[in-house]
């Protein structure tokens, strides 16, 4: 490569950046709902099984593949997968590893703007939930604010001038993302994450302490206390372990939470030095994600909802999904916290904002890397082109808001379905084409820990099988309805067109890159191993 | 909260807190790299 190589500044920096990418809204909003709906404490058995058999092993493979690509001067998923898979087939499949983060960024920054907008509202007095009103009216007020703020009533409503805060929040958040990506890996993303991750942990501890000290806020309802709130989340229902749906939900949660198969880890680790540790780094990033998910998400969200809303209210909140829980239910809870409610609400939404921005920052870098190394553009020009593409995607997201059809379609096909595909492609190419013996050696080059040898077997046989079973189960459960939904509205149809157009554009960039790499004499099919 | 709830919660929290503390101790004990030399980055 003729361009000067970017690198991480410190080992801790790359760990925090990858952990920042993994820790997102799902840790605080999706995990507790999934656990409560699938056996409570019993859910943690299939959850930790999936962590050990699926999440961590595939993560290690991705870390090792990325660093291997970096040794050869390649940083994009297509370039790296071409090396690992030794040919054009793997290289073009690697496009999925750029499409996923870029496609998800189109709508993720919009959702990130909600967290920022809510944070601003809580700094300036809250969202107007009147605790003197009946609880149903309070929930309706919070829900109405959410619907208006997110523009989910109809397409184009955010551009009518009545949703200035939503648009302003999006502009600020998008500009911050582009600013840090433009600053580069070490000075931008790494530096931001090195402050944001500890800040997020401090905010999580503050909110957790407040929730755990709520006691029994209403003496007339003695059952609605913190201990019973924890019980709502943690009391195990072991009968659910016999249900395939529980295992599917657990594997899905681990999968999406750790960001394996997302295309970010493979890109981030390609900027490591050739003998930097990947074994301990991968494990530490996963452990950090688990702390935020189980240690904070599992303790805060439903406990807070339970002490004010009771069993029926919390169950209804869980049924509304992650966003309903986070943006409609918790505002009612904060309103009941008295004078400190707005401060706790501000801390909560700023924590969610940090969780979201450390994730969204990672979504642009894979595409920036692809454009730089395929077209030979400098960092500024590559970032500018991706920012332009991101703006087009975001404007479509902001316009087609009705029922969230646009972004939920992109979320399903790009942010869910393709992640399974990409993770499968990665672990199969790594274990079976690159070779597990060579891969094992690659993981341990410069490693600070020795991974138990049983993981070699897990990576070659268990993880791919586990993944295929979960993927088939996922398809049986979701594919039919999702194909129908993809054509059900203008927003969803536009989303499909956007996904296909972005895919074609990225394939053209890879094709240009392939020609360029050949001209430059790069060993793009790994005929001369670098290990 | 049932006894089973307490047990799963405490075991899970011990696992995630123990895991993160063990990992970060190992990371901080391992030799840290020097900063990237001037000229790296955009």
CSV table of N, CA and C in Angstrom, one decimal, chain A residues 153-292:
chain,number,residue,atom,x,y,z
A,153,UNK,N,-45.6,8.8,13.2
A,153,UNK,CA,-47.0,8.8,12.8
A,153,UNK,C,-47.2,8.8,11.3
A,154,UNK,N,-46.3,9.5,10.6
A,154,UNK,CA,-46.4,9.5,9.1
A,154,UNK,C,-45.1,9.9,8.5
A,155,UNK,N,-44.9,9.5,7.3
A,155,UNK,CA,-43.6,9.9,6.6
A,155,UNK,C,-43.6,11.4,6.4
A,156,UNK,N,-42.4,11.9,6.5
A,156,UNK,CA,-42.1,13.3,6.2
A,156,UNK,C,-42.5,14.3,7.3
A,157,UNK,N,-43.1,13.8,8.4
A,157,UNK,CA,-43.6,14.6,9.5
A,157,UNK,C,-42.4,15.4,10.2
A,158,UNK,N,-41.2,14.8,10.2
A,158,UNK,CA,-40.1,15.5,10.9
A,158,UNK,C,-39.6,16.7,10.1
A,159,UNK,N,-40.0,16.9,8.9
A,159,UNK,CA,-39.6,18.0,8.1
A,159,UNK,C,-40.7,19.1,8.0
A,160,UNK,N,-41.7,19.0,8.8
A,160,UNK,CA,-42.8,20.0,8.8
A,160,UNK,C,-42.5,21.2,9.6
A,161,UNK,N,-41.4,21.1,10.4
A,161,UNK,CA,-41.0,22.3,11.2
A,161,UNK,C,-41.4,22.1,12.7
A,162,UNK,N,-42.2,21.1,13.0
A,162,UNK,CA,-42.7,20.9,14.4
A,162,UNK,C,-41.7,20.0,15.2
A,163,UNK,N,-40.7,19.5,14.5
A,163,UNK,CA,-39.8,18.5,15.2
A,163,UNK,C,-38.4,19.0,15.2
A,164,UNK,N,-38.3,20.3,15.5
A,164,UNK,CA,-36.9,20.9,15.5
A,164,UNK,C,-35.9,20.2,16.3
A,165,UNK,N,-36.4,19.8,17.5
A,165,UNK,CA,-35.4,19.1,18.4
A,165,UNK,C,-34.9,17.8,17.9
A,166,UNK,N,-35.7,17.1,17.2
A,166,UNK,CA,-35.3,15.8,16.6
A,166,UNK,C,-34.2,16.1,15.5
A,167,UNK,N,-34.6,17.0,14.6
A,167,UNK,CA,-33.6,17.3,13.5
A,167,UNK,C,-32.3,17.9,14.1
A,168,UNK,N,-32.5,18.8,15.1
A,168,UNK,CA,-31.3,19.4,15.7
A,168,UNK,C,-30.4,18.4,16.3
A,169,UNK,N,-31.0,17.4,17.0
A,169,UNK,CA,-30.3,16.4,17.7
A,169,UNK,C,-29.6,15.5,16.7
A,170,UNK,N,-30.3,15.2,15.6
A,170,UNK,CA,-29.6,14.4,14.5
A,170,UNK,C,-28.4,15.1,13.9
A,171,UNK,N,-28.6,16.4,13.7
A,171,UNK,CA,-27.5,17.2,13.0
A,171,UNK,C,-26.3,17.2,14.0
A,172,UNK,N,-26.5,17.4,15.3
A,172,UNK,CA,-25.4,17.5,16.2
A,172,UNK,C,-24.7,16.1,16.3
A,173,UNK,N,-25.5,15.1,16.4
A,173,UNK,CA,-25.0,13.7,16.6
A,173,UNK,C,-24.2,13.3,15.3
A,174,UNK,N,-24.8,13.5,14.2
A,174,UNK,CA,-24.1,13.1,12.9
A,174,UNK,C,-22.8,13.9,12.7
A,175,UNK,N,-22.9,15.2,13.0
A,175,UNK,CA,-21.6,16.0,12.9
A,175,UNK,C,-20.5,15.5,13.8
A,176,UNK,N,-20.9,15.1,15.1
A,176,UNK,CA,-19.9,14.6,16.0
A,176,UNK,C,-19.3,13.3,15.5
A,177,UNK,N,-20.2,12.4,14.9
A,177,UNK,CA,-19.6,11.2,14.3
A,177,UNK,C,-18.6,11.4,13.2
A,178,UNK,N,-19.0,12.3,12.3
A,178,UNK,CA,-18.1,12.6,11.2
A,178,UNK,C,-16.8,13.2,11.7
A,179,UNK,N,-17.0,14.1,12.7
A,179,UNK,CA,-15.8,14.8,13.2
A,179,UNK,C,-14.8,13.8,13.8
A,180,UNK,N,-15.2,12.9,14.6
A,180,UNK,CA,-14.3,11.9,15.2
A,180,UNK,C,-13.7,10.9,14.2
A,181,UNK,N,-14.6,10.5,13.2
A,181,UNK,CA,-14.0,9.6,12.2
A,181,UNK,C,-13.0,10.4,11.3
A,182,UNK,N,-13.3,11.6,11.0
A,182,UNK,CA,-12.3,12.4,10.2
A,182,UNK,C,-11.0,12.6,11.0
A,183,UNK,N,-11.1,12.7,12.3
A,183,UNK,CA,-9.9,12.9,13.1
A,183,UNK,C,-9.0,11.7,13.0
A,184,UNK,N,-9.5,10.6,12.6
A,184,UNK,CA,-8.7,9.4,12.4
A,184,UNK,C,-8.8,8.4,13.6
A,185,UNK,N,-8.2,7.3,13.4
A,185,UNK,CA,-8.3,6.2,14.3
A,185,UNK,C,-7.9,6.5,15.7
A,186,UNK,N,-6.6,6.9,15.8
A,186,UNK,CA,-6.0,7.1,17.1
A,186,UNK,C,-6.5,8.4,17.8
A,187,UNK,N,-6.4,9.5,17.0
A,187,UNK,CA,-6.8,10.8,17.5
A,187,UNK,C,-8.3,11.0,17.6
A,188,UNK,N,-9.1,10.3,16.9
A,188,UNK,CA,-10.5,10.5,16.9
A,188,UNK,C,-11.2,9.4,17.7
A,189,UNK,N,-11.3,8.2,17.1
A,189,UNK,CA,-12.1,7.1,17.7
A,189,UNK,C,-11.5,6.7,19.0
A,190,UNK,N,-10.2,6.4,19.0
A,190,UNK,CA,-9.6,5.9,20.2
A,190,UNK,C,-9.7,6.8,21.4
A,191,UNK,N,-9.4,8.1,21.0
A,191,UNK,CA,-9.3,9.1,22.1
A,191,UNK,C,-10.7,9.3,22.7
A,192,UNK,N,-11.7,9.3,21.8
A,192,UNK,CA,-13.1,9.5,22.3
A,192,UNK,C,-13.5,8.4,23.2
A,193,UNK,N,-13.3,7.1,22.7
A,193,UNK,CA,-13.7,5.9,23.4
A,193,UNK,C,-13.0,5.8,24.8
A,194,UNK,N,-11.7,6.3,24.8
A,194,UNK,CA,-11.0,6.2,26.1
A,194,UNK,C,-11.6,7.1,27.2
A,195,UNK,N,-12.3,8.1,26.8
A,195,UNK,CA,-13.0,9.0,27.7
A,195,UNK,C,-14.5,8.5,27.9
A,196,UNK,N,-15.1,8.1,26.8
A,196,UNK,CA,-16.5,7.8,26.8
A,196,UNK,C,-16.8,6.5,27.6
A,197,UNK,N,-16.0,5.5,27.4
A,197,UNK,CA,-16.3,4.2,28.1
A,197,UNK,C,-16.2,4.4,29.6
A,198,UNK,N,-15.2,5.0,30.2
A,198,UNK,CA,-15.2,5.1,31.7
A,198,UNK,C,-16.4,6.0,32.1
A,199,UNK,N,-16.7,7.1,31.3
A,199,UNK,CA,-17.8,8.0,31.7
A,199,UNK,C,-19.1,7.2,31.7
A,200,UNK,N,-19.2,6.3,30.7
A,200,UNK,CA,-20.5,5.5,30.6
A,200,UNK,C,-20.6,4.6,31.9
A,201,UNK,N,-19.4,4.0,32.3
A,201,UNK,CA,-19.4,3.1,33.4
A,201,UNK,C,-19.8,3.9,34.7
A,202,UNK,N,-19.3,5.2,34.8
A,202,UNK,CA,-19.6,6.0,36.0
A,202,UNK,C,-21.1,6.3,36.0
A,203,UNK,N,-21.6,6.7,34.9
A,203,UNK,CA,-23.1,7.0,34.8
A,203,UNK,C,-23.9,5.8,35.1
A,204,UNK,N,-23.5,4.6,34.6
A,204,UNK,CA,-24.2,3.4,34.9
A,204,UNK,C,-24.2,3.1,36.4
A,205,UNK,N,-23.1,3.3,37.0
A,205,UNK,CA,-23.0,3.0,38.5
A,205,UNK,C,-24.0,4.0,39.2
A,206,UNK,N,-24.0,5.3,38.8
A,206,UNK,CA,-24.8,6.3,39.5
A,206,UNK,C,-26.3,5.9,39.3
A,207,UNK,N,-26.7,5.5,38.1
A,207,UNK,CA,-28.1,5.1,37.9
A,207,UNK,C,-28.4,3.8,38.7
A,208,UNK,N,-27.5,2.9,38.7
A,208,UNK,CA,-27.7,1.6,39.4
A,208,UNK,C,-27.9,1.8,40.9
A,209,UNK,N,-27.0,2.7,41.4
A,209,UNK,CA,-27.1,3.0,42.9
A,209,UNK,C,-28.5,3.6,43.2
A,210,UNK,N,-28.9,4.5,42.3
A,210,UNK,CA,-30.2,5.2,42.6
A,210,UNK,C,-31.4,4.1,42.5
A,211,UNK,N,-31.3,3.2,41.5
A,211,UNK,CA,-32.4,2.2,41.4
A,211,UNK,C,-32.4,1.3,42.5
A,212,UNK,N,-31.2,0.8,43.0
A,212,UNK,CA,-31.1,-0.1,44.0
A,212,UNK,C,-31.5,0.5,45.4
A,213,UNK,N,-31.5,1.8,45.5
A,213,UNK,CA,-31.9,2.4,46.8
A,213,UNK,C,-33.3,3.0,46.7
A,214,UNK,N,-34.1,2.6,45.7
A,214,UNK,CA,-35.5,3.1,45.6
A,214,UNK,C,-36.3,2.5,46.7
A,215,UNK,N,-36.0,1.3,47.3
A,215,UNK,CA,-36.7,0.7,48.4
A,215,UNK,C,-38.2,0.4,47.9
A,216,UNK,N,-39.1,0.9,48.7
A,216,UNK,CA,-40.6,0.7,48.4
A,216,UNK,C,-41.2,2.1,48.3
A,217,UNK,N,-41.1,2.6,47.1
A,217,UNK,CA,-41.5,4.0,46.9
A,217,UNK,C,-43.0,4.3,47.4
A,218,UNK,N,-43.9,3.3,47.1
A,218,UNK,CA,-45.3,3.6,47.5
A,218,UNK,C,-45.6,2.6,48.6
A,219,UNK,N,-45.7,3.0,49.9
A,219,UNK,CA,-46.0,2.1,51.0
A,219,UNK,C,-47.3,1.4,50.8
A,220,UNK,N,-48.2,2.0,50.1
A,220,UNK,CA,-49.5,1.3,49.9
A,220,UNK,C,-49.4,0.1,48.9
A,221,UNK,N,-48.3,0.0,48.2
A,221,UNK,CA,-48.0,-1.1,47.3
A,221,UNK,C,-46.7,-1.8,47.8
A,222,UNK,N,-46.7,-2.5,48.9
A,222,UNK,CA,-45.5,-3.0,49.5
A,222,UNK,C,-44.8,-4.1,48.6
A,223,UNK,N,-45.5,-4.7,47.7
A,223,UNK,CA,-44.9,-5.7,46.8
A,223,UNK,C,-44.0,-5.1,45.8
A,224,UNK,N,-44.3,-3.8,45.5
A,224,UNK,CA,-43.5,-3.2,44.4
A,224,UNK,C,-42.3,-2.6,45.0
A,225,UNK,N,-41.3,-3.5,45.3
A,225,UNK,CA,-40.1,-3.0,45.9
A,225,UNK,C,-38.9,-3.5,45.1
A,226,UNK,N,-37.7,-3.0,45.5
A,226,UNK,CA,-36.5,-3.3,44.7
A,226,UNK,C,-36.2,-4.8,44.6
A,227,UNK,N,-36.3,-5.5,45.8
A,227,UNK,CA,-36.0,-6.9,45.8
A,227,UNK,C,-36.9,-7.7,44.8
A,228,UNK,N,-38.2,-7.4,44.9
A,228,UNK,CA,-39.1,-8.1,43.9
A,228,UNK,C,-38.9,-7.6,42.5
A,229,UNK,N,-38.4,-6.4,42.3
A,229,UNK,CA,-38.0,-5.9,41.0
A,229,UNK,C,-36.9,-6.8,40.4
A,230,UNK,N,-35.9,-7.0,41.3
A,230,UNK,CA,-34.8,-7.9,40.8
A,230,UNK,C,-35.3,-9.3,40.6
A,231,UNK,N,-36.3,-9.7,41.4
A,231,UNK,CA,-36.8,-11.0,41.2
A,231,UNK,C,-37.5,-11.2,39.8
A,232,UNK,N,-38.2,-10.1,39.4
A,232,UNK,CA,-38.9,-10.1,38.1
A,232,UNK,C,-37.9,-10.4,37.0
A,233,UNK,N,-36.7,-9.9,37.1
A,233,UNK,CA,-35.7,-10.2,36.1
A,233,UNK,C,-35.0,-11.5,36.3
A,234,UNK,N,-34.7,-11.8,37.6
A,234,UNK,CA,-33.8,-12.9,37.8
A,234,UNK,C,-34.4,-14.3,38.3
A,235,UNK,N,-35.6,-14.3,38.8
A,235,UNK,CA,-36.2,-15.5,39.2
A,235,UNK,C,-36.2,-16.5,38.1
A,236,UNK,N,-35.6,-17.7,38.2
A,236,UNK,CA,-35.4,-18.6,37.1
A,236,UNK,C,-36.7,-19.5,36.9
A,237,UNK,N,-37.0,-19.6,35.6
A,237,UNK,CA,-38.1,-20.6,35.2
A,237,UNK,C,-37.4,-21.6,34.3
A,238,UNK,N,-36.9,-22.7,35.0
A,238,UNK,CA,-36.1,-23.7,34.3
A,238,UNK,C,-36.9,-24.5,33.2
A,239,UNK,N,-38.2,-24.4,33.3
A,239,UNK,CA,-39.0,-25.1,32.3
A,239,UNK,C,-38.8,-24.5,30.9
A,240,UNK,N,-38.4,-23.3,30.9
A,240,UNK,CA,-38.1,-22.6,29.6
A,240,UNK,C,-36.9,-23.2,28.9
A,241,UNK,N,-36.1,-23.9,29.6
A,241,UNK,CA,-34.8,-24.4,29.0
A,241,UNK,C,-35.2,-25.5,28.0
A,242,UNK,N,-36.3,-26.1,28.1
A,242,UNK,CA,-36.7,-27.1,27.1
A,242,UNK,C,-37.3,-26.6,25.9
A,243,UNK,N,-37.4,-25.2,25.8
A,243,UNK,CA,-38.0,-24.6,24.6
A,243,UNK,C,-36.9,-24.1,23.7
A,244,UNK,N,-36.9,-24.5,22.4
A,244,UNK,CA,-35.9,-24.1,21.5
A,244,UNK,C,-35.8,-22.5,21.4
A,245,UNK,N,-37.0,-21.9,21.5
A,245,UNK,CA,-37.0,-20.4,21.4
A,245,UNK,C,-36.1,-19.7,22.4
A,246,UNK,N,-36.0,-20.3,23.6
A,246,UNK,CA,-35.2,-19.7,24.6
A,246,UNK,C,-33.7,-19.7,24.2
A,247,UNK,N,-33.3,-20.9,23.6
A,247,UNK,CA,-31.9,-21.0,23.2
A,247,UNK,C,-31.6,-20.1,22.0
A,248,UNK,N,-32.6,-20.0,21.1
A,248,UNK,CA,-32.5,-19.1,19.9
A,248,UNK,C,-32.4,-17.6,20.4
A,249,UNK,N,-33.2,-17.3,21.3
A,249,UNK,CA,-33.2,-15.9,21.8
A,249,UNK,C,-31.8,-15.6,22.5
A,250,UNK,N,-31.3,-16.5,23.3
A,250,UNK,CA,-30.1,-16.3,24.0
A,250,UNK,C,-28.9,-16.2,23.0
A,251,UNK,N,-28.9,-17.1,22.0
A,251,UNK,CA,-27.8,-17.0,21.0
A,251,UNK,C,-27.9,-15.7,20.2
A,252,UNK,N,-29.1,-15.3,19.8
A,252,UNK,CA,-29.3,-14.1,19.1
A,252,UNK,C,-28.8,-12.9,19.9
A,253,UNK,N,-29.2,-12.9,21.2
A,253,UNK,CA,-28.8,-11.7,22.0
A,253,UNK,C,-27.2,-11.6,22.1
A,254,UNK,N,-26.6,-12.8,22.3
A,254,UNK,CA,-25.1,-12.8,22.5
A,254,UNK,C,-24.5,-12.3,21.1
A,255,UNK,N,-25.0,-12.8,20.1
A,255,UNK,CA,-24.5,-12.5,18.8
A,255,UNK,C,-24.5,-11.0,18.4
A,256,UNK,N,-25.7,-10.4,18.6
A,256,UNK,CA,-25.8,-9.0,18.2
A,256,UNK,C,-25.2,-8.1,19.3
A,257,UNK,N,-25.1,-8.6,20.5
A,257,UNK,CA,-24.5,-7.7,21.5
A,257,UNK,C,-23.0,-7.6,21.4
A,258,UNK,N,-22.4,-8.7,21.0
A,258,UNK,CA,-20.9,-8.7,20.9
A,258,UNK,C,-20.4,-8.1,19.6
A,259,UNK,N,-21.3,-7.9,18.7
A,259,UNK,CA,-20.9,-7.3,17.4
A,259,UNK,C,-20.0,-8.2,16.6
A,260,UNK,N,-20.1,-9.5,16.8
A,260,UNK,CA,-19.3,-10.5,16.0
A,260,UNK,C,-20.0,-10.6,14.6
A,261,UNK,N,-19.3,-10.7,13.6
A,261,UNK,CA,-19.9,-10.8,12.2
A,261,UNK,C,-20.4,-9.4,11.7
A,262,UNK,N,-20.1,-8.4,12.4
A,262,UNK,CA,-20.6,-7.0,12.1
A,262,UNK,C,-19.7,-6.3,11.1
A,263,UNK,N,-18.5,-6.7,11.0
A,263,UNK,CA,-17.5,-6.1,10.1
A,263,UNK,C,-16.6,-5.1,10.8
A,264,UNK,N,-16.9,-4.8,12.1
A,264,UNK,CA,-16.1,-3.8,12.8
A,264,UNK,C,-14.8,-4.4,13.4
A,265,UNK,N,-14.9,-5.5,14.1
A,265,UNK,CA,-13.7,-6.1,14.7
A,265,UNK,C,-12.7,-6.4,13.7
A,266,UNK,N,-13.0,-7.0,12.6
A,266,UNK,CA,-12.1,-7.4,11.6
A,266,UNK,C,-11.3,-6.1,11.0
A,267,UNK,N,-12.1,-5.0,11.0
A,267,UNK,CA,-11.5,-3.7,10.5
A,267,UNK,C,-10.6,-3.1,11.6
A,268,UNK,N,-11.1,-3.0,12.8
A,268,UNK,CA,-10.4,-2.4,13.9
A,268,UNK,C,-9.1,-3.2,14.2
A,269,UNK,N,-9.1,-4.5,14.2
A,269,UNK,CA,-7.9,-5.3,14.6
A,269,UNK,C,-6.9,-5.2,13.5
A,270,UNK,N,-7.3,-4.8,12.3
A,270,UNK,CA,-6.3,-4.7,11.2
A,270,UNK,C,-5.3,-3.6,11.4
A,271,UNK,N,-5.6,-2.7,12.3
A,271,UNK,CA,-4.7,-1.6,12.6
A,271,UNK,C,-3.8,-1.8,13.8
A,272,UNK,N,-3.8,-3.1,14.2
A,272,UNK,CA,-2.9,-3.5,15.3
A,272,UNK,C,-1.5,-3.8,14.8
A,273,UNK,N,-0.5,-3.7,15.6
A,273,UNK,CA,0.8,-4.1,15.2
A,273,UNK,C,0.9,-5.6,15.0
A,274,UNK,N,1.9,-6.1,14.2
A,274,UNK,CA,1.8,-7.5,13.8
A,274,UNK,C,1.9,-8.5,14.9
A,275,UNK,N,2.5,-8.1,16.1
A,275,UNK,CA,2.5,-9.1,17.2
A,275,UNK,C,1.8,-8.6,18.4
A,276,UNK,N,0.8,-7.7,18.2
A,276,UNK,CA,0.0,-7.2,19.3
A,276,UNK,C,-0.9,-8.4,19.7
A,277,UNK,N,-1.2,-8.5,21.0
A,277,UNK,CA,-2.1,-9.6,21.5
A,277,UNK,C,-3.5,-9.4,20.9
A,278,UNK,N,-4.1,-10.5,20.5
A,278,UNK,CA,-5.5,-10.5,20.1
A,278,UNK,C,-6.3,-11.4,21.0
A,279,UNK,N,-5.7,-12.4,21.6
A,279,UNK,CA,-6.4,-13.3,22.5
A,279,UNK,C,-7.0,-12.7,23.7
A,280,UNK,N,-6.2,-12.0,24.5
A,280,UNK,CA,-6.6,-11.3,25.7
A,280,UNK,C,-7.5,-10.1,25.3
A,281,UNK,N,-7.1,-9.4,24.2
A,281,UNK,CA,-7.9,-8.2,23.8
A,281,UNK,C,-9.3,-8.6,23.5
A,282,UNK,N,-9.4,-9.7,22.7
A,282,UNK,CA,-10.8,-10.1,22.3
A,282,UNK,C,-11.6,-10.5,23.5
A,283,UNK,N,-11.0,-11.2,24.4
A,283,UNK,CA,-11.7,-11.6,25.6
A,283,UNK,C,-12.1,-10.4,26.5
A,284,UNK,N,-11.2,-9.5,26.6
A,284,UNK,CA,-11.4,-8.3,27.5
A,284,UNK,C,-12.6,-7.4,26.9
A,285,UNK,N,-12.6,-7.3,25.6
A,285,UNK,CA,-13.7,-6.5,24.9
A,285,UNK,C,-15.0,-7.2,25.2
A,286,UNK,N,-15.0,-8.5,25.1
A,286,UNK,CA,-16.3,-9.3,25.3
A,286,UNK,C,-16.7,-9.2,26.8
A,287,UNK,N,-15.7,-9.3,27.7
A,287,UNK,CA,-16.0,-9.2,29.1
A,287,UNK,C,-16.6,-7.8,29.5
A,288,UNK,N,-16.0,-6.8,28.8
A,288,UNK,CA,-16.5,-5.4,29.1
A,288,UNK,C,-18.0,-5.3,28.6
A,289,UNK,N,-18.3,-5.9,27.5
A,289,UNK,CA,-19.6,-5.9,27.0
A,289,UNK,C,-20.6,-6.6,27.9
A,290,UNK,N,-20.1,-7.7,28.5
A,290,UNK,CA,-21.0,-8.5,29.4
A,290,UNK,C,-21.2,-7.8,30.7
A,291,UNK,N,-20.2,-7.0,31.1
A,291,UNK,CA,-20.4,-6.3,32.4
A,291,UNK,C,-21.5,-5.2,32.2
A,292,UNK,N,-21.5,-4.5,31.0
A,292,UNK,CA,-22.6,-3.5,30.8
A,292,UNK,C,-23.9,-4.2,30.6
